[in-house]
Amino acid sequence: MGYKVDIQATNVTTETSTVQSGRTRVYGIHYSGPAAAGTITLKDGGSGGDTKIVVNKAAVAESRTVNFPGPILFKTDVYSAFTTEQVTAITVFHSGGNNT
């Protein structure tokens, strides 16, 4: 899948984190984790913001990339939440925001 924008990749290993500040489009994520079911949540506007994406991780040790059919707009920022016993790390593929 090709895009006509510069896409950044941000790796996150902490349970809650602001991935990118500012108006941002998210194109997909990559995640890895042990054999425990869990969820990855991306919100717009911090921990209390609107939930934009929830990805369910199966109870298997895996590493997987999820490409979205089109970019998802986050107007304020991209905030991620997951539990490290279920998901060890995520990489968010995005454009916009405060990319330098």
Coordinates of C-alpha atoms in Angstrom, one line a residue:
M1 CA 0.0 0.0 0.0
G2 CA 1.6 3.3 -1.0
Y3 CA 1.0 6.7 0.5
K4 CA 1.9 10.2 -0.8
V5 CA 3.0 11.5 2.6
D6 CA 6.0 11.1 4.9
I7 CA 5.1 8.4 7.4
Q8 CA 6.8 8.2 10.8
A9 CA 7.1 5.2 13.1
T10 CA 7.0 5.6 16.8
N11 CA 7.8 2.7 19.1
V12 CA 6.0 2.5 22.5
T13 CA 6.9 0.2 25.4
T14 CA 5.1 1.9 28.3
E15 CA 1.5 1.1 29.2
T16 CA 0.2 4.6 28.6
S17 CA 1.9 7.2 26.4
T18 CA 1.3 10.1 24.1
V19 CA 2.6 8.7 20.8
Q20 CA 2.3 12.0 18.8
S21 CA 1.1 15.5 19.6
G22 CA -0.9 17.6 17.2
R23 CA -3.3 16.7 14.4
T24 CA -2.1 13.3 13.2
R25 CA -3.2 10.5 10.9
V26 CA -2.6 6.9 11.9
Y27 CA -2.1 4.3 9.1
G28 CA -1.6 1.2 11.2
I29 CA 0.2 -0.4 14.1
H30 CA 2.6 -3.3 14.7
Y31 CA 2.4 -5.1 18.1
S32 CA 4.1 -8.0 19.9
G33 CA 3.4 -9.8 23.0
P34 CA 3.3 -13.1 25.0
A35 CA 0.6 -15.7 25.1
A36 CA -1.9 -13.5 26.9
A37 CA -5.0 -11.9 25.5
G38 CA -5.2 -8.1 25.6
T39 CA -6.2 -4.9 23.9
I40 CA -4.5 -1.9 22.4
T41 CA -6.4 1.3 22.6
L42 CA -5.6 4.5 20.7
K43 CA -7.4 7.7 21.9
D44 CA -7.6 11.2 20.6
G45 CA -7.0 13.7 23.4
G46 CA -5.1 11.9 26.1
S47 CA -6.3 9.3 28.6
G48 CA -9.8 10.8 28.8
G49 CA -10.1 11.4 25.1
D50 CA -12.3 9.7 22.5
T51 CA -11.4 6.1 21.7
K52 CA -10.6 5.9 18.0
I53 CA -9.1 2.4 17.7
V54 CA -9.2 -0.8 19.7
V55 CA -7.2 -3.8 18.5
N56 CA -7.7 -7.1 20.2
K57 CA -4.7 -9.3 20.7
A58 CA -5.3 -13.1 20.9
A59 CA -3.9 -15.3 23.8
V60 CA -0.9 -16.4 21.7
A61 CA 2.7 -15.3 21.5
E62 CA 2.7 -13.2 18.4
S63 CA 4.0 -10.2 16.5
R64 CA 1.5 -8.7 14.0
T65 CA 1.0 -5.7 11.8
V66 CA -2.4 -4.2 11.4
N67 CA -2.9 -1.9 8.4
F68 CA -5.9 0.3 8.4
P69 CA -8.0 0.6 5.2
G70 CA -7.4 4.3 5.3
P71 CA -5.7 6.8 7.7
I72 CA -7.6 7.5 11.0
L73 CA -7.6 11.2 12.0
F74 CA -6.6 12.2 15.5
K75 CA -7.4 16.0 15.9
T76 CA -5.5 16.6 19.2
D77 CA -2.9 13.8 19.7
V78 CA -2.5 10.1 19.6
Y79 CA -2.5 8.4 23.0
S80 CA -1.9 4.7 23.5
A81 CA -2.9 2.4 26.3
F82 CA -2.2 -1.4 26.8
T83 CA -1.0 -3.7 29.5
T84 CA 2.6 -4.8 29.3
E85 CA 1.8 -8.3 30.6
Q86 CA -0.3 -8.8 27.4
V87 CA 1.4 -6.5 24.9
T88 CA 5.2 -5.8 25.2
A89 CA 5.4 -3.1 22.6
I90 CA 3.6 -1.3 19.8
T91 CA 4.8 0.7 16.8
V92 CA 2.4 3.3 15.5
F93 CA 2.7 4.4 11.8
H94 CA 1.6 8.0 11.5
S95 CA 1.9 11.3 9.7
G96 CA 1.3 14.9 10.7
G97 CA 1.4 16.3 14.2
N98 CA 4.7 17.5 15.4
N99 CA 6.8 15.4 13.1
T100 CA 10.3 16.9 12.5

